[in-house]
Amino acid sequence: MPDASEFAPPAAGPAPTAGPPAPPAGGPRPSGPRAVPAAPEGPRALPDGPEFAPPAAGPAPTAGPPAPPAGGRRPLGPRAAPAAPEGPPTLPDGPEFAPPVVGGTPAPPRPRGIPAAHGNDPRVGDRPHAPGRAVGWGDGGADAGSVMARAAAGRDSAEEFPGAGRPGVAYLGGGPPTYDPDPTALPPAHPDRLGELVADTVLDGARYGTYTLRAASVRGDSARYRGEPRRDTLLTARFGEGDSALILVAVATGVRATEGAHLAAADACHWIGGAVGRSHARLSDDIRAGRRGDLKAGLQRLTDRGYGKLRARAAELDLPPDAYTASLRCLLLPADPACRTRVFFGVGGGGLLRLRDGAWQDLEPDVPDPAALTGDPVVGFGSRPAETPRGERLTMDLGIPTPPAPYVEKPVPPQAEPFRFRASVAKPGDTLLLCSPGLAEPLRGVPALAAELAERWASAEPPGLASYLADTQLRVKGYADDRTAVAVWEA
């Protein structure tokens, strides 16, 4: 017979979840067939160990699975899944559940990509302008009010601010210009001459010695609308190493309304660049030694050779010389920090200005009047002398026929524009500006544009490339040509 203690009732506590019904307390087992208990899932463990002891009396656990006994094995059988919530608990809404604020009311987070304080940055649009000078902002500009309002609302993503932190394209005057500020049509392309394509915008910069260089060339609004290529060409190149290096910046503008004007401008820049590069060591020495006479003679000789190549190229294309030419303006900047001499040379229209003490100075070299370059033939240069050394006048015509020339003479090319040269010494705080006619004309014709650029560039710290590009694109109604500007900030 089995021991009576084996069938003793369990101690007070929670009822077991599984197992056969307990026999009645005391007394013999009822007769009849004995019920077979349900087999537990998994292998049956031997009845030993503290894990099979009846649970102790006490309150029922609130939640979670029972902890395994110390030093023993985890009991077999199904385990209850924990009811842990996913993620942090959600607090109810309402001010009584808000977390405490340390140090007063918190400021809304500042969106990434927007500086903490704009100050008087003219490219943001929140700066008051002088009376009588209206500045408007195009579609590309950032609306300061809406941007800051959204920033105060707690936005923290730069993608939510399409114009945040980006300089816009502004215009001066009472209304916007006729054309849109952004490109509309691309120039036509030929599948076999893809190398002739010109980009809409070119941007470059550098820092050498005591100066910072910024250069930009932008297609005009009219050419952008009509799908014409940019006629301005910009070339920036460094020749040499160390303090003896020489920086060349060349700006060329093709003739208006002529086919291949952009190609002539590119040829002019490349040919003068190659000539300066082959002579950069001598030119650098002359600049640092202050030999201005030698510089002018050498640079004029190199420039004349370049224009001779342009005339030869026009003959190859069966074009008149004035149809395949370009104006050319160049700057030579030594990399030596001890040398502040800046050399300008070129042929044709454009502008050379200097911003000093907040005012623009026109440094364009004086050129002689074209009428002063013409007159009667000079003796010794193709004209017949009026009389002999003994005073006898040559009036007899013997009627002897002149033999034909051994070669066919072509007409003399038209008189080229005079060569321009200027060498000046920069002072700390100066800003030297070399520009094409597309920017020189509005600078000289619209005082508001000159005043606006003088105010923007009055700081000793030069603008970044993007800000400089926006500055050079200040639009004025009636001026829609290509613009190329090269500025040099002196430390």
Coordinates of C-alpha atoms in Angstrom, one line a residue:
M1 CA 0.0 0.0 0.0
P2 CA 1.3 3.5 -0.7
D3 CA 2.2 5.9 2.1
A4 CA -0.7 8.1 3.2
S5 CA 1.5 11.2 3.1
E6 CA 1.8 10.8 -0.6
F7 CA -1.9 11.6 -1.0
A8 CA -1.9 14.4 1.6
P9 CA -3.6 17.6 0.4
P10 CA -1.4 20.4 -0.7
A11 CA -0.6 23.4 1.5
A12 CA -2.7 26.5 1.2
G13 CA -1.8 28.7 -1.8
P14 CA -2.6 29.0 -5.4
A15 CA -4.1 26.0 -7.0
P16 CA -1.9 24.0 -9.4
T17 CA -2.5 24.7 -13.0
A18 CA -2.4 21.0 -14.2
G19 CA -2.6 17.5 -12.8
P20 CA -5.2 14.9 -11.6
P21 CA -7.8 15.8 -9.0
A22 CA -6.6 15.3 -5.4
P23 CA -8.0 12.2 -3.5
P24 CA -10.4 12.9 -0.6
A25 CA -8.7 13.7 2.7
G26 CA -8.3 10.6 4.8
G27 CA -9.8 7.2 4.1
P28 CA -9.1 4.5 1.6
R29 CA -8.8 5.1 -2.1
P30 CA -12.2 4.6 -3.9
S31 CA -12.6 1.4 -5.7
G32 CA -12.7 1.1 -9.4
P33 CA -10.1 1.6 -12.2
R34 CA -7.5 4.1 -11.3
A35 CA -7.4 7.2 -13.6
V36 CA -4.2 7.7 -15.5
P37 CA -2.9 11.3 -15.2
A38 CA -2.2 13.3 -18.4
A39 CA 1.4 12.9 -19.6
P40 CA 3.3 16.3 -19.3
E41 CA 4.9 17.7 -22.4
G42 CA 8.5 16.9 -22.8
P43 CA 10.6 14.4 -20.9
R44 CA 9.4 13.5 -17.5
A45 CA 11.7 14.6 -14.7
L46 CA 12.5 12.5 -11.7
P47 CA 10.6 13.5 -8.5
D48 CA 13.5 15.0 -6.7
G49 CA 14.8 18.4 -6.1
P50 CA 13.3 21.5 -4.5
E51 CA 11.6 22.5 -7.7
F52 CA 8.8 19.9 -7.0
A53 CA 8.1 21.1 -3.6
P54 CA 4.6 22.6 -3.1
P55 CA 4.4 26.3 -3.2
A56 CA 4.5 28.2 0.0
A57 CA 1.6 30.1 1.3
G58 CA 1.5 33.8 0.5
P59 CA 0.0 36.3 -1.9
A60 CA -0.2 35.5 -5.6
P61 CA 2.5 37.1 -7.8
T62 CA 1.4 40.2 -9.6
A63 CA 3.0 39.8 -13.0
G64 CA 5.9 38.1 -14.7
P65 CA 7.2 34.6 -14.7
P66 CA 8.4 33.1 -11.4
A67 CA 12.1 33.5 -10.8
P68 CA 14.1 30.3 -11.0
P69 CA 15.2 28.9 -7.7
A70 CA 18.7 29.7 -6.6
G71 CA 21.2 27.0 -7.3
G72 CA 18.6 24.7 -9.0
R73 CA 17.3 23.9 -12.4
R74 CA 14.5 25.8 -14.2
P75 CA 11.3 23.8 -13.9
L76 CA 10.0 22.0 -17.0
G77 CA 6.8 22.7 -18.6
P78 CA 5.2 25.7 -20.4
R79 CA 6.4 29.1 -19.3
A80 CA 4.2 32.2 -19.3
A81 CA 5.3 34.9 -21.8
P82 CA 6.3 38.2 -20.1
A83 CA 4.0 41.1 -20.7
A84 CA 6.7 43.7 -21.2
P85 CA 5.5 46.7 -23.3
E86 CA 7.5 47.6 -26.4
G87 CA 9.4 50.8 -26.1
P88 CA 9.3 53.3 -23.3
P89 CA 6.0 53.7 -21.5
T90 CA 3.7 56.4 -22.9
L91 CA 2.7 59.1 -20.4
P92 CA -0.8 60.6 -20.5
D93 CA -1.2 63.9 -22.1
G94 CA -1.6 67.1 -20.1
P95 CA 0.6 69.5 -18.3
E96 CA 0.5 67.5 -15.1
F97 CA 2.5 64.8 -16.8
A98 CA 5.0 67.0 -18.6
P99 CA 8.7 66.5 -17.6
P100 CA 10.2 69.2 -15.4
V101 CA 12.1 72.0 -17.1
V102 CA 15.5 72.9 -15.9
G103 CA 16.5 76.5 -16.1
G104 CA 13.2 78.0 -17.3
T105 CA 11.3 77.6 -20.6
P106 CA 13.3 75.7 -23.2
A107 CA 14.0 77.3 -26.5
P108 CA 12.8 75.5 -29.7
P109 CA 15.5 73.5 -31.4
R110 CA 17.4 75.4 -34.2
P111 CA 17.1 73.6 -37.6
R112 CA 20.3 72.1 -38.8
G113 CA 22.0 74.2 -41.5
I114 CA 20.7 77.6 -40.2
P115 CA 23.2 79.6 -38.2
A116 CA 22.3 80.7 -34.7
A117 CA 22.4 84.4 -35.6
H118 CA 22.2 85.9 -39.1
G119 CA 23.5 89.3 -38.1
N120 CA 23.5 91.7 -41.1
D121 CA 24.0 89.1 -43.8
P122 CA 22.6 90.7 -46.9
R123 CA 21.9 87.3 -48.5
V124 CA 19.2 86.4 -45.9
G125 CA 16.9 89.3 -46.6
D126 CA 16.3 90.6 -43.0
R127 CA 18.6 93.6 -43.3
P128 CA 17.2 97.1 -43.6
H129 CA 18.4 98.9 -46.7
A130 CA 19.1 102.6 -47.3
P131 CA 16.2 104.8 -48.4
G132 CA 15.7 105.0 -52.1
R133 CA 17.4 101.6 -52.7
A134 CA 15.0 98.7 -53.2
V135 CA 16.3 95.1 -53.1
G136 CA 14.0 92.3 -54.1
W137 CA 14.6 88.6 -53.9
G138 CA 14.0 86.0 -56.6
D139 CA 12.5 82.5 -56.2
G140 CA 15.9 81.1 -55.2
G141 CA 16.2 83.3 -52.1
A142 CA 15.2 82.3 -48.6
D143 CA 12.2 83.9 -47.0
A144 CA 13.7 84.9 -43.6
G145 CA 10.3 85.3 -41.9
S146 CA 8.9 81.9 -43.0
V147 CA 12.1 80.1 -42.3
M148 CA 12.5 81.5 -38.7
A149 CA 8.8 80.9 -38.1
R150 CA 9.2 77.2 -39.0
A151 CA 12.3 77.1 -36.9
A152 CA 10.4 78.4 -33.9
A153 CA 7.8 75.6 -34.5
G154 CA 10.5 73.1 -33.7
R155 CA 11.5 71.8 -37.1
D156 CA 14.9 70.0 -37.0
S157 CA 15.4 68.8 -40.5
A158 CA 17.3 70.7 -43.2
E159 CA 15.1 69.0 -45.9
E160 CA 12.1 70.9 -44.5
F161 CA 13.7 74.2 -45.5
P162 CA 14.2 74.3 -49.3
G163 CA 15.8 77.7 -49.2
A164 CA 17.3 77.8 -45.8
G165 CA 20.9 79.0 -45.6
R166 CA 21.1 79.4 -49.4
P167 CA 21.9 82.9 -50.9
G168 CA 19.3 84.0 -53.4
V169 CA 19.5 85.9 -56.6
A170 CA 18.4 89.5 -55.9
Y171 CA 17.5 92.4 -58.2
L172 CA 17.9 96.1 -57.7
G173 CA 15.2 98.7 -58.6
G174 CA 11.5 98.8 -58.4
G175 CA 10.8 95.6 -60.2
P176 CA 12.3 92.3 -61.4
P177 CA 14.1 92.2 -64.8
T178 CA 12.3 90.8 -67.9
Y179 CA 13.9 87.4 -67.9
D180 CA 13.9 84.7 -65.2
P181 CA 16.9 84.4 -62.9
D182 CA 17.4 80.8 -63.6
P183 CA 18.5 79.0 -66.9
T184 CA 15.6 78.2 -69.2
A185 CA 17.1 76.6 -72.4
L186 CA 20.3 74.8 -73.1
P187 CA 22.5 75.7 -76.1
P188 CA 22.3 73.4 -79.1
A189 CA 24.9 70.6 -79.3
H190 CA 26.5 68.7 -82.2
P191 CA 27.3 65.0 -81.6
D192 CA 30.7 65.4 -83.2
R193 CA 31.7 68.6 -81.4
L194 CA 30.7 68.0 -77.8
G195 CA 34.0 69.6 -76.7
E196 CA 32.6 73.0 -77.8
L197 CA 29.9 73.0 -75.2
V198 CA 30.2 75.6 -72.5
A199 CA 28.8 75.3 -69.0
D200 CA 26.2 77.8 -67.8
T201 CA 28.2 78.8 -64.7
V202 CA 31.9 78.6 -63.7
L203 CA 33.1 79.2 -60.1
D204 CA 36.6 79.1 -58.8
G205 CA 38.7 80.4 -55.9
A206 CA 42.1 80.2 -54.2
R207 CA 44.2 81.7 -51.4
Y208 CA 47.9 82.6 -51.9
G209 CA 50.2 84.8 -49.9
T210 CA 48.2 87.8 -48.5
Y211 CA 45.2 87.6 -50.9
T212 CA 42.1 85.5 -51.5
L213 CA 40.9 85.0 -55.1
R214 CA 37.2 84.6 -56.1
A215 CA 36.2 84.1 -59.8
A216 CA 32.8 83.5 -61.4
S217 CA 31.4 83.5 -64.9
V218 CA 27.6 83.3 -65.5
R219 CA 25.6 83.1 -68.6
G220 CA 23.4 86.2 -69.1
D221 CA 19.6 86.1 -68.6
S222 CA 19.0 86.8 -72.3
A223 CA 21.3 83.9 -73.4
R224 CA 19.7 81.6 -70.8
Y225 CA 16.2 82.4 -72.2
R226 CA 17.2 82.1 -75.9
G227 CA 19.4 79.0 -75.5
E228 CA 22.6 80.7 -76.6
P229 CA 26.1 79.6 -75.2
R230 CA 28.0 81.8 -72.8
R231 CA 30.3 84.1 -74.7
D232 CA 32.4 84.8 -71.7
T233 CA 35.4 82.5 -70.9
L234 CA 37.2 82.4 -67.6
L235 CA 40.6 80.8 -67.1
T236 CA 42.4 80.5 -63.8
A237 CA 45.9 78.8 -63.8
R238 CA 48.9 78.5 -61.5
F239 CA 52.4 78.2 -63.0
G240 CA 55.4 77.3 -60.9
E241 CA 55.8 76.2 -57.2
G242 CA 56.3 78.0 -53.9
D243 CA 56.9 81.7 -53.6
S244 CA 58.0 81.9 -57.3
A245 CA 54.6 80.7 -58.5
L246 CA 52.5 83.0 -60.7
I247 CA 48.7 83.0 -60.9
L248 CA 47.0 84.0 -64.1
V249 CA 43.4 84.9 -64.4
A250 CA 42.1 85.6 -68.0
V251 CA 38.7 86.8 -69.0
A252 CA 37.6 86.9 -72.7
T253 CA 34.4 87.9 -74.3
G254 CA 33.4 87.0 -77.8
V255 CA 31.7 89.3 -80.3
R256 CA 28.0 89.7 -79.9
A257 CA 25.7 88.1 -82.5
T258 CA 28.4 86.0 -84.2
E259 CA 28.5 82.3 -84.6
G260 CA 31.4 80.7 -82.7
A261 CA 31.9 83.8 -80.4
H262 CA 32.4 81.5 -77.4
L263 CA 35.1 79.5 -79.3
A264 CA 37.0 82.7 -80.1
A265 CA 36.9 83.7 -76.5
A266 CA 38.2 80.2 -75.4
D267 CA 41.0 80.4 -78.0
A268 CA 42.1 83.8 -76.7
C269 CA 42.2 82.6 -73.1
H270 CA 44.0 79.3 -73.9
W271 CA 46.6 81.0 -76.2
I272 CA 47.5 83.7 -73.7
G273 CA 47.6 81.1 -71.0
G274 CA 50.1 79.0 -72.8
A275 CA 52.3 82.0 -73.6
V276 CA 52.3 83.2 -70.0
G277 CA 53.0 79.7 -68.8
R278 CA 56.0 79.3 -70.9
S279 CA 57.4 82.6 -69.7
H280 CA 56.2 82.5 -66.1
A281 CA 59.6 82.4 -64.5
R282 CA 60.8 85.6 -66.2
L283 CA 57.5 87.3 -65.6
S284 CA 57.5 86.4 -61.9
D285 CA 61.1 87.8 -61.6
D286 CA 60.1 91.0 -63.3
I287 CA 57.1 91.5 -61.1
R288 CA 59.0 91.0 -57.9
A289 CA 61.8 93.2 -59.1
G290 CA 59.5 96.0 -60.2
R291 CA 60.6 96.1 -63.8
R292 CA 57.4 97.6 -65.2
G293 CA 58.9 98.6 -68.6
D294 CA 60.1 95.0 -69.3
L295 CA 56.7 93.7 -68.1
K296 CA 54.7 95.9 -70.4
A297 CA 56.9 95.2 -73.5
G298 CA 56.9 91.4 -72.9
L299 CA 53.1 91.1 -72.2
Q300 CA 52.2 93.3 -75.2
R301 CA 54.4 91.0 -77.4
L302 CA 52.6 87.9 -76.0
T303 CA 49.2 89.5 -76.5
D304 CA 49.9 90.5 -80.1
R305 CA 51.0 86.9 -80.9
G306 CA 47.7 85.6 -79.5
Y307 CA 45.6 88.0 -81.6
G308 CA 47.7 87.0 -84.6
K309 CA 46.6 83.4 -84.0
L310 CA 43.0 84.6 -83.8
R311 CA 43.3 86.2 -87.3
A312 CA 44.9 83.1 -88.7
R313 CA 42.1 81.0 -87.3
A314 CA 39.5 83.3 -88.8
A315 CA 41.2 82.9 -92.2
E316 CA 41.0 79.1 -91.8
L317 CA 37.3 79.4 -91.1
D318 CA 36.8 81.8 -94.0
L319 CA 35.6 84.5 -91.7
P320 CA 36.5 88.2 -91.5
P321 CA 39.0 89.0 -88.8
D322 CA 36.5 91.0 -86.8
A323 CA 34.0 88.1 -86.8
Y324 CA 36.4 85.8 -84.9
T325 CA 37.9 87.8 -82.2
A326 CA 37.4 88.6 -78.5
S327 CA 38.2 91.2 -75.9
L328 CA 40.9 89.9 -73.4
R329 CA 41.6 91.1 -69.9
C330 CA 44.1 89.4 -67.6
L331 CA 45.5 89.6 -64.0
L332 CA 49.0 88.4 -62.9
L333 CA 49.2 87.7 -59.2
P334 CA 52.5 86.5 -57.6
A335 CA 52.2 83.9 -54.9
D336 CA 55.1 85.5 -52.9
P337 CA 53.5 87.0 -49.7
A338 CA 56.2 89.7 -49.7
C339 CA 55.1 91.0 -53.1
R340 CA 51.8 93.0 -53.3
T341 CA 52.2 94.1 -57.0
R342 CA 49.2 93.3 -59.1
V343 CA 49.6 93.4 -62.9
F344 CA 46.7 94.0 -65.3
F345 CA 47.0 93.8 -69.1
G346 CA 44.7 93.2 -72.1
V347 CA 42.8 94.4 -75.1
G348 CA 39.2 95.4 -75.4
G349 CA 36.3 96.5 -73.1
G350 CA 35.6 95.6 -69.6
G351 CA 36.3 97.0 -66.1
L352 CA 39.1 97.3 -63.6
L353 CA 38.0 98.7 -60.3
R354 CA 39.3 98.8 -56.8
L355 CA 37.3 99.0 -53.6
R356 CA 39.3 101.0 -51.0
D357 CA 37.9 102.6 -47.8
G358 CA 34.3 101.7 -48.9
A359 CA 34.5 103.6 -52.2
W360 CA 35.1 102.3 -55.8
Q361 CA 38.0 103.6 -57.8
D362 CA 38.1 103.1 -61.6
L363 CA 41.6 101.9 -62.5
E364 CA 41.0 101.5 -66.2
P365 CA 44.2 102.7 -68.0
D366 CA 43.9 105.7 -70.2
V367 CA 44.0 104.9 -73.9
P368 CA 44.5 107.4 -76.8
D369 CA 41.6 108.6 -78.8
P370 CA 41.1 106.4 -82.0
A371 CA 41.2 109.5 -84.1
A372 CA 44.7 110.2 -82.8
L373 CA 45.9 106.9 -84.2
T374 CA 45.1 107.8 -87.9
G375 CA 46.5 110.5 -90.1
D376 CA 48.7 111.1 -93.2
P377 CA 51.2 108.4 -94.2
V378 CA 54.5 108.6 -92.4
V379 CA 57.7 108.8 -94.3
G380 CA 59.5 105.5 -94.4
F381 CA 56.3 103.4 -93.8
G382 CA 54.9 103.1 -97.4
S383 CA 54.5 106.7 -98.5
R384 CA 56.4 108.4 -101.3
P385 CA 58.5 111.4 -100.2
A386 CA 57.1 114.8 -101.2
E387 CA 60.4 116.0 -102.5
T388 CA 64.1 115.0 -102.9
P389 CA 66.8 116.0 -100.5
R390 CA 67.7 118.8 -102.9
G391 CA 64.2 120.3 -102.9
E392 CA 63.0 118.9 -106.2
R393 CA 59.4 117.8 -106.3
L394 CA 58.6 114.5 -107.9
T395 CA 55.9 115.3 -110.5
M396 CA 57.1 113.4 -113.5
D397 CA 55.3 110.2 -114.5
L398 CA 57.2 108.2 -117.1
G399 CA 54.3 105.8 -117.8
I400 CA 56.4 102.7 -117.1
P401 CA 54.0 99.9 -116.1
T402 CA 54.6 98.5 -112.6
P403 CA 55.3 94.7 -112.7
P404 CA 52.8 92.6 -110.9
A405 CA 53.5 91.6 -107.2
P406 CA 54.9 88.1 -106.7
Y407 CA 52.0 87.3 -104.3
V408 CA 48.4 88.4 -103.9
E409 CA 48.1 90.9 -101.1
K410 CA 45.1 90.6 -98.8
P411 CA 43.5 93.7 -97.2
V412 CA 45.2 95.0 -94.1
P413 CA 43.3 93.9 -91.0
P414 CA 41.4 96.6 -89.2
Q415 CA 43.2 98.6 -86.5
A416 CA 43.1 96.6 -83.3
E417 CA 42.2 98.2 -80.0
P418 CA 45.1 99.6 -78.0
F419 CA 47.0 97.5 -75.5
R420 CA 46.2 98.2 -71.9
F421 CA 48.6 97.8 -69.0
R422 CA 48.7 98.7 -65.4
A423 CA 50.8 97.6 -62.4
S424 CA 49.6 98.7 -58.9
V425 CA 50.6 98.0 -55.4
A426 CA 47.8 96.7 -53.2
K427 CA 47.2 97.8 -49.6
P428 CA 45.7 95.7 -46.8
G429 CA 41.9 95.8 -47.0
D430 CA 41.7 96.5 -50.8
T431 CA 39.5 94.6 -53.1
L432 CA 40.5 94.5 -56.8
L433 CA 37.8 93.7 -59.3
L434 CA 38.4 92.6 -62.9
C435 CA 35.2 92.1 -64.9
S436 CA 33.8 91.6 -68.4
P437 CA 31.6 94.3 -70.1
G438 CA 28.4 92.5 -68.8
L439 CA 29.2 93.6 -65.2
A440 CA 31.3 96.7 -65.9
E441 CA 28.5 98.5 -67.7
P442 CA 25.9 98.2 -64.9
L443 CA 28.5 99.0 -62.3
R444 CA 29.3 102.3 -64.1
G445 CA 25.7 103.0 -65.1
V446 CA 23.7 102.0 -62.0
P447 CA 25.1 103.6 -58.7
A448 CA 22.8 101.4 -56.6
L449 CA 24.6 98.3 -57.8
A450 CA 28.0 99.7 -57.0
A451 CA 26.8 100.8 -53.6
E452 CA 25.3 97.4 -52.9
L453 CA 28.5 95.5 -53.8
A454 CA 30.6 97.9 -51.8
E455 CA 28.5 97.3 -48.8
R456 CA 28.6 93.5 -49.2
W457 CA 32.3 93.4 -49.7
A458 CA 33.3 96.0 -47.1
S459 CA 34.2 93.2 -44.6
A460 CA 37.8 92.1 -44.4
E461 CA 36.7 88.5 -44.6
P462 CA 36.0 87.5 -48.2
P463 CA 32.7 85.8 -49.0
G464 CA 32.5 82.1 -49.7
L465 CA 32.1 80.8 -53.2
A466 CA 28.3 80.5 -53.1
S467 CA 27.9 83.9 -51.5
Y468 CA 30.2 85.4 -54.1
L469 CA 28.3 83.9 -56.9
A470 CA 25.1 85.4 -55.5
D471 CA 26.7 88.8 -55.2
T472 CA 27.9 88.8 -58.8
Q473 CA 24.3 87.9 -60.0
L474 CA 22.7 91.0 -58.6
R475 CA 20.3 91.7 -61.4
V476 CA 19.4 95.1 -62.9
K477 CA 16.7 95.6 -65.4
G478 CA 18.1 96.4 -68.8
Y479 CA 21.4 94.5 -68.3
A480 CA 21.1 90.9 -69.4
D481 CA 24.6 90.0 -70.8
D482 CA 27.0 87.4 -69.6
R483 CA 28.9 88.4 -66.4
T484 CA 32.4 87.4 -65.4
A485 CA 34.0 88.8 -62.2
V486 CA 37.4 88.2 -60.7
A487 CA 37.9 89.7 -57.2
V488 CA 41.0 89.8 -55.1
W489 CA 40.7 90.4 -51.3
E490 CA 43.9 91.7 -49.7
A491 CA 44.5 90.5 -46.1

